[in-house]
Coordinates of C-alpha atoms in Angstrom, one line a residue:
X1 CA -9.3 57.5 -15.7
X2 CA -9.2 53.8 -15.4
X3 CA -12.3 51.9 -16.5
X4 CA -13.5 49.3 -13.4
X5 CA -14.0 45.9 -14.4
X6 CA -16.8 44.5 -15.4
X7 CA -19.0 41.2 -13.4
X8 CA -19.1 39.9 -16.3
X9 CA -15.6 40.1 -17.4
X10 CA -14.5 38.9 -13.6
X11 CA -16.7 36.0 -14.2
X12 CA -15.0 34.9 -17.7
X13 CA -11.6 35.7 -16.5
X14 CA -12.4 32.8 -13.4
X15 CA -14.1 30.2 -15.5
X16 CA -10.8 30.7 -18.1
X17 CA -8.5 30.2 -15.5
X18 CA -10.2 27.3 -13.5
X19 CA -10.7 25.4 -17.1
X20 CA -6.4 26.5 -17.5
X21 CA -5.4 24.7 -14.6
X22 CA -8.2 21.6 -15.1
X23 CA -6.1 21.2 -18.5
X24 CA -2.8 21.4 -17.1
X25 CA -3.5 18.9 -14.5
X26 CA -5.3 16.7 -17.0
X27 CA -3.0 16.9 -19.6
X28 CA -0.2 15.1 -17.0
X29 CA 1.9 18.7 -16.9
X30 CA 2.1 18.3 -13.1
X31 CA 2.8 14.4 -12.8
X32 CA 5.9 13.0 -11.5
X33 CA 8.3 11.6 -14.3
X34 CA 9.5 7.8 -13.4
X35 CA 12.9 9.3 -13.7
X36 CA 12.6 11.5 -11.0
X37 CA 10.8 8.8 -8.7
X38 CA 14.2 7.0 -9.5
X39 CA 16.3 9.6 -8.1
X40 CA 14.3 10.7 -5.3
X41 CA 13.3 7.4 -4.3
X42 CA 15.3 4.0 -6.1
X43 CA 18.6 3.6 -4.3
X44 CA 19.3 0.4 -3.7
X45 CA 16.4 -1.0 -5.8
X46 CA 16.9 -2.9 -9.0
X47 CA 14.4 -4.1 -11.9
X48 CA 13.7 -7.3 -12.7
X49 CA 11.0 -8.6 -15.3
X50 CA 9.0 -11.3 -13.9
X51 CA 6.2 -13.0 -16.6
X52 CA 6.0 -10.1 -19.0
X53 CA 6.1 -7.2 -16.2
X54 CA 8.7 -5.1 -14.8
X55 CA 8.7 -5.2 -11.1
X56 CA 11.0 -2.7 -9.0
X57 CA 12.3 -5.2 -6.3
X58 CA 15.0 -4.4 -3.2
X59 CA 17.1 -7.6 -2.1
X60 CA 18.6 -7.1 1.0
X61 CA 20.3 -9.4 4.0
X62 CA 21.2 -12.7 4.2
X63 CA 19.0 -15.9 5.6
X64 CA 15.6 -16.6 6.1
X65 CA 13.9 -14.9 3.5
X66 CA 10.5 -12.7 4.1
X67 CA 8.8 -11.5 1.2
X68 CA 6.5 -8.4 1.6
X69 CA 3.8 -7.1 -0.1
X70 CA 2.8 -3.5 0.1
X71 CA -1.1 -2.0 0.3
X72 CA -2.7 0.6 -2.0
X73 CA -0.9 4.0 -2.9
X74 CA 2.3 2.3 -1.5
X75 CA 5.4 1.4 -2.4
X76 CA 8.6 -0.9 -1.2
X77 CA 9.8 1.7 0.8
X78 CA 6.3 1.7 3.2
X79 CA 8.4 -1.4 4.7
X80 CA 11.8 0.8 5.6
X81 CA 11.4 0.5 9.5
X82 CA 10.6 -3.4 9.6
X83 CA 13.4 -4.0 7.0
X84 CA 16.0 -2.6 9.2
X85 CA 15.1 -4.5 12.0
X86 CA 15.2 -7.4 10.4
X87 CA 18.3 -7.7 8.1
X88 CA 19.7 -6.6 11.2
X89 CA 18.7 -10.0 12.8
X90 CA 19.9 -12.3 9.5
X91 CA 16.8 -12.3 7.6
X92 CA 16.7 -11.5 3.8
X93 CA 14.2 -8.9 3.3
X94 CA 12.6 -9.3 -0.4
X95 CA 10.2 -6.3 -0.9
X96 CA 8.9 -5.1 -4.8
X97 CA 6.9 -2.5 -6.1
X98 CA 3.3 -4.6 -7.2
X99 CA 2.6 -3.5 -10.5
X100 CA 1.7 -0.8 -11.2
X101 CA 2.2 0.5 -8.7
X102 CA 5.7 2.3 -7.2
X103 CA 7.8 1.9 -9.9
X104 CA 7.2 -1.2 -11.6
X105 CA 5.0 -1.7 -15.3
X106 CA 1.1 -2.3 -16.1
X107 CA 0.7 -6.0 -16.3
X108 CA -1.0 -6.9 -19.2
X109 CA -2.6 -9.7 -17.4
X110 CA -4.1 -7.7 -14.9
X111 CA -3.8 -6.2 -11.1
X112 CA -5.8 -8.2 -9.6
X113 CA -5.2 -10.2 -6.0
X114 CA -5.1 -13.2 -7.8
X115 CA -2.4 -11.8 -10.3
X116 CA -0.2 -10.2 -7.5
X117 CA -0.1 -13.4 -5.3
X118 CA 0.6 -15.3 -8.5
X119 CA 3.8 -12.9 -9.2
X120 CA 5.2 -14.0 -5.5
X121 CA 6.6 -17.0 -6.0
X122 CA 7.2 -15.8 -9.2
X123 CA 9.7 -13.4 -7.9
X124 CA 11.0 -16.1 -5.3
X125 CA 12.2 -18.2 -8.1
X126 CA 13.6 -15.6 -10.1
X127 CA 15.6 -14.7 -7.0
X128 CA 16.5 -18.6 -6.4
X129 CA 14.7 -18.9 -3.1
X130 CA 12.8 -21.9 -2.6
X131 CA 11.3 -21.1 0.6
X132 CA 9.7 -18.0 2.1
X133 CA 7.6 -15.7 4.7
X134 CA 5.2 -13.7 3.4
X135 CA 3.4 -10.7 4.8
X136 CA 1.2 -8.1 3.0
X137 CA -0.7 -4.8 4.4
X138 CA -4.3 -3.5 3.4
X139 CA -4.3 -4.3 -0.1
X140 CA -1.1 -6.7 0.2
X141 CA -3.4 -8.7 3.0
X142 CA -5.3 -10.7 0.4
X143 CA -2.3 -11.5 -1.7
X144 CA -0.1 -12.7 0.3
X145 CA -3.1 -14.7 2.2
X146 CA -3.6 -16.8 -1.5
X147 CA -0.3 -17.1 -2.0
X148 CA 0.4 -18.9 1.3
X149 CA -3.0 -21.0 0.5
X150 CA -1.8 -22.1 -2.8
X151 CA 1.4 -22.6 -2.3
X152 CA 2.3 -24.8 1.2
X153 CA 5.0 -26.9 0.8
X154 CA 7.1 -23.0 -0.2
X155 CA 5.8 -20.7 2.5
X156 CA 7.0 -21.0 6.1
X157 CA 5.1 -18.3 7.7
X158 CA 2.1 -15.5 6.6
X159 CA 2.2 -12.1 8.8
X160 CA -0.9 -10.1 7.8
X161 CA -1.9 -6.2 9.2
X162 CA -5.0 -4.3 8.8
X163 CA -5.8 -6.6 5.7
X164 CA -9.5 -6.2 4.5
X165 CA -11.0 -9.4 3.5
X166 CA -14.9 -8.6 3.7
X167 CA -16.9 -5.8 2.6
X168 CA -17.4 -3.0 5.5
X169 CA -18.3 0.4 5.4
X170 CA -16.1 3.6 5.1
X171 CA -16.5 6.0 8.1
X172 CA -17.4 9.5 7.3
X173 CA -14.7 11.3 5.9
X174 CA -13.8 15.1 8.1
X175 CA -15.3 17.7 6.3
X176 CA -11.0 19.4 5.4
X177 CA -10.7 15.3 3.6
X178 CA -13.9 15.5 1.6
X179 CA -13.2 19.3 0.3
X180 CA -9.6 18.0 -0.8
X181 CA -11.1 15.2 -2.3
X182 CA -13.8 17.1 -4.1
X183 CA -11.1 19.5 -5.7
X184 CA -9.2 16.6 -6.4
X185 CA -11.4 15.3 -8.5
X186 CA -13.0 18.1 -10.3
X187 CA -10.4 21.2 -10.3
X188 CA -7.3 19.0 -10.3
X189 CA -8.4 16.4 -12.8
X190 CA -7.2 13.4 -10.5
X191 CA -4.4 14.7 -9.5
X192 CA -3.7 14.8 -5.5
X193 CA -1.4 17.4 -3.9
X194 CA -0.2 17.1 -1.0
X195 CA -2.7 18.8 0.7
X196 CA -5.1 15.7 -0.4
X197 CA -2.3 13.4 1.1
X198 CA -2.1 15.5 4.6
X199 CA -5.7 15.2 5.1
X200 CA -6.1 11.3 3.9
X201 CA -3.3 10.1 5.7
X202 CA -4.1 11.9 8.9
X203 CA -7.1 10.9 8.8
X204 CA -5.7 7.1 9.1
X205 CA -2.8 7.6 11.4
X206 CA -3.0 7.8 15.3
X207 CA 0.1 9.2 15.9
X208 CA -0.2 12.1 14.1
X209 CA 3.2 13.2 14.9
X210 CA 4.5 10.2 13.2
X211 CA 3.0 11.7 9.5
X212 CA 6.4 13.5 8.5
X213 CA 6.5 15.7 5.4
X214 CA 9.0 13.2 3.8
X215 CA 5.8 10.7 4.0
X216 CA 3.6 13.3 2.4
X217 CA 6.0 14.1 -0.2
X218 CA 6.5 10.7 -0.9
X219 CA 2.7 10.0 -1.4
X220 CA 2.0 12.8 -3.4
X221 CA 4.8 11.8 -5.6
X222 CA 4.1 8.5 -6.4
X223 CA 0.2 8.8 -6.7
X224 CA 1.0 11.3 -9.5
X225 CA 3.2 9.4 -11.5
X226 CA 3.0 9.7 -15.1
X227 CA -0.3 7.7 -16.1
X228 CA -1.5 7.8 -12.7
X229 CA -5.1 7.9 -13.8
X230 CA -5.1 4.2 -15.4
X231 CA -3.0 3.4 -12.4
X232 CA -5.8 4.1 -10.2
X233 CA -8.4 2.3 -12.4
X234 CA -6.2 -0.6 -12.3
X235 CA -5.6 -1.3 -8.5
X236 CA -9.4 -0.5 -7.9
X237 CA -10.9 -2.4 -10.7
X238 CA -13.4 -5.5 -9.3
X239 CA -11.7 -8.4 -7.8
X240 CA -12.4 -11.3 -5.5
X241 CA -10.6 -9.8 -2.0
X242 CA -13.6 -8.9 -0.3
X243 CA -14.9 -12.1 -1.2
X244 CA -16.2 -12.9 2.6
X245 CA -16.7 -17.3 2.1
X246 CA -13.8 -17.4 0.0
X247 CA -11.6 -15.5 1.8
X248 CA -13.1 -17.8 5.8
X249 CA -12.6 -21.2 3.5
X250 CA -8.6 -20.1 2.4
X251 CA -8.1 -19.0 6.1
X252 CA -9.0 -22.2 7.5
X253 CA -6.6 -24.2 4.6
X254 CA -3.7 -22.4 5.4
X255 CA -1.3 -24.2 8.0
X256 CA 1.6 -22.3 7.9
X257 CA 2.1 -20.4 11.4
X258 CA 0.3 -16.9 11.1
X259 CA 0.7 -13.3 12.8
X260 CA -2.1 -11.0 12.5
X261 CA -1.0 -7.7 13.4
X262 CA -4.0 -5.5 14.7
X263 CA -4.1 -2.3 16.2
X264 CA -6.8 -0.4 17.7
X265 CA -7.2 3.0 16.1
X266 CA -7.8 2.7 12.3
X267 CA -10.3 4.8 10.8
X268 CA -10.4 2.4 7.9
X269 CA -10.5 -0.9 9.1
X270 CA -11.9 -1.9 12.1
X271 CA -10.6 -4.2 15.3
X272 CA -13.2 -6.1 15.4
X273 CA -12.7 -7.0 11.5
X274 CA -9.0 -8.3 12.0
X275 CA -10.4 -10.2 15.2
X276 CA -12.9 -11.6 12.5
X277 CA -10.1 -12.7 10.4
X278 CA -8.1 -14.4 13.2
X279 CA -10.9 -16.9 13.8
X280 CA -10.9 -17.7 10.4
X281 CA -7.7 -19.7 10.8
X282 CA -6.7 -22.4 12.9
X283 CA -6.4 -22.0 16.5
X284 CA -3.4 -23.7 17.1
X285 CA -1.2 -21.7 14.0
X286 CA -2.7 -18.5 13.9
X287 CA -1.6 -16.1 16.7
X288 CA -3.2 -12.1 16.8
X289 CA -1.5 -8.9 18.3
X290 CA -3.3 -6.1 19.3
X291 CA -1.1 -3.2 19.3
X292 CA -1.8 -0.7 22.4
X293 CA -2.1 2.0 19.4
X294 CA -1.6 3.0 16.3
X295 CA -3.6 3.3 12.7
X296 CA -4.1 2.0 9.5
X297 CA 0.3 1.7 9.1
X298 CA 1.9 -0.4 11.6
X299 CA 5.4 -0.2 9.9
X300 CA 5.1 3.8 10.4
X301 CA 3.5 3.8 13.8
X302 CA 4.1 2.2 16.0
X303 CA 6.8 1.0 13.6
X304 CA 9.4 0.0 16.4
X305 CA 7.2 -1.9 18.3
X306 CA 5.7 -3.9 15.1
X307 CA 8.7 -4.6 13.8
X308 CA 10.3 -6.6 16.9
X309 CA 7.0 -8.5 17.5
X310 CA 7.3 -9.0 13.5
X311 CA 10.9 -10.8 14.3
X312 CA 10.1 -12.3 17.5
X313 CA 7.4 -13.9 15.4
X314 CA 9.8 -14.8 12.4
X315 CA 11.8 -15.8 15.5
X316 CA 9.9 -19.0 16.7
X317 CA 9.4 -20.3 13.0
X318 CA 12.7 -19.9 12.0
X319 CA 14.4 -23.0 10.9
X320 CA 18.4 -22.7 9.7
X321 CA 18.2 -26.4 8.4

C-alpha cells in the first residue's frame, strides 16, 4: 500500500523548491552571457573605449551626422526604424550602447546624466566629427538636452521624445504588471522573464500590435545580462534629471533648433509634461509634434511616421557647407 503524503512534508517540499529556484536566479544561472548578446544582437556594431569605458557604438551612412541616445532598459538597436530612414536620406547615424547598459562597460565614473552627456562629444571626437544632432528618449532626454546646453558651437540640432525632466507620478500599474513585478522581485531574485517584459511594455505601448516577441525577447535578454543587478542600481542611482529649475534654465540656453516629439498615449509620461517642456525653450527654435498616437516608443510606434517628421526636421537644419 502506498503511504499518502504528509501536509507537512508538501509544505517542506514547496518552501525547498521555491528557495532552489530563488538561488538559481540569484546566483546569475539564468542571465544572459555578453557573448550571446553579441551573437544574437551585435552585427554591425563595433567597440570603442571612450575615457576609461567601453562603449558598443554602430557607425552607419554618410553626411550630416545625428547622434542618438537611447532611454532606460534600451539599447542602440531601440533606434533601427529611424536609422533606416535616415542613412537612407545621407545622414550618418551614430548610435552607442550608454554604459552600462546594452553592451557596453560600468563606468567607473559613474552613470549619471551628467556622465552620459559628457561621453557624447566624447564619442564625436573619437569618431572625428566635429559637428552633430543629437536626440535622446526617456532617459536619453536629459543627456542629450546638457549636451546641446554645454556644448553650442558643436551641436546643430536637439530632437527630444517622451523625455522626463521633472518629477511626476507613476500611474497605477494593471493588477497582471504588479504580480509580475512582485515575483520578479522576490521569487526571481531580480531577474525579469519575459512575461515581466510583456506586461511592462504593454502597459506603455498603444499599439499593442506593434509589441512583437522579437521586442520581448530582446528586452528580456538584455535586462538579464550578466551583472544585471548592479546594472540596475547604476542607471537608477540619484541624479540631477528631474531637477525641475535646472532642467527650465538649460532649456531656455539652448539655441540650437529643437524637435520635441510628443505623442498622446503614454502611460508613463504625460502630454501635458512634454507640452511643459516645449515652453521651456525658445519660441522661435523649439518646434513640438504631437503624434495622432502612439506610447512611451516613438521609434517602435508609430515608428514610420516619427522617423520622416524626424528627417524632415533634420531636413530644414541641414547645412552641406
Amino acid at each position: 500500500m502506498i503511504e499518502s503524503i504528509s501536509p507537512q512534508a508538501i509544505a517542506i517540499t514547496f518552501v525547498v523548491s521555491v528557495i532552489a529556484i530563488w538561488l538559481s536566479f540569484r546566483i546569475g544561472l539564468w542571465n544572459t552571457r555578453d557573448h550571446t548578446l553579441w551573437k544574437r544582437y551585435g552585427a554591425g556594431s563595433d567597440i570603442v573605449r571612450i575615457d576609461g569605458v567601453d562603449i558598443r557604438i554602430k557607425d552607419e551612412g554618410d553626411g550630416p551626422a545625428l547622434i542618438l541616445v537611447h532611454g532606460a532598459f534600451g539599447n542602440l538597436n531601440f533606434w533601427d526604424s529611424w536609422a533606416n530612414e535616415l542613412i537612407a536620406k545621407g545622414y550618418r547615424v551614430v548610435r552607442f550602447d550608454g554604459p552600462p547598459e546594452g553592451i557596453s562597460g560600468l563606468d567607473e565614473k559613474g552613470h549619471s546624466h551628467d556622465r552620459l552627456a559628457q561621453l557624447i562629444p566624447m564619442l564625436a571626437d573619437k569618431l572625428k566629427i566635429e559637428q552633430f544632432a543629437v536626440g535622446g528618449t526617456s532617459r536619453g532626454g536629459p543627456a542629450a538636452m546638457i549636451c546641446a546646453a554645454k556644448h553650442p558651437g558643436r551641436v546643430t540640432g536637439l530632437i527630444l521624445t517622451q523625455t522626463p525632466v521633472y518629477n511626476y507620478d507613476l500611474p497605477k500599474f494593471p493588477i497582471k504588471l504588479r504580480i509580475a513585478q512582485f515575483l520578479t522581485n522576490t521569487i526571481f531574485a531580480g531577474y525579469r522573464p519575459r512575461y515581466y517584459w510583456r506586461q511592462y511594455l504593454g502597459n506603455i505601448f498603444d499599439d499593442k500590435s506593434a509589441l512583437t516577441p522579437e521586442i520581448v525577447c530582446e528586452y528580456t535578454d538584455f535586462s538579464n545580462r550578466s551583472g544585471h543587478r548592479e546594472i540596475l542600481a547604476a542607471i537608477q542611482a540619484p541624479g540631477q534629471s528631474r531637477d525641475r529649475e535646472r532642467n527650465r534654465e538649460m532649456a531656455g540656453s539652448i539655441k540650437a533648433p529643437t524637435l520635441i516629439l510628443a505623442t498622446p498615449n503614454d502611460n508613463v509620461l504625460s502630454l501635458e509634461h512634454q507640452r511643459t517642456l516645449a515652453s521651456w525653450f525658445p519660441a522661435e527654435s523649439c518646434k513640438l509634434v504631437v503624434l495622432p498616437n502612439g506610447g512611451h516608443f516613438p521609434p517602435f510606434e508609430p515608428h514610420t511616421q516619427s522617423a520622416r517628421i524626424v528627417r524632415e526636421f533634420l531636413d530644414e537644419t541641414r547645412s552641406d557647407d
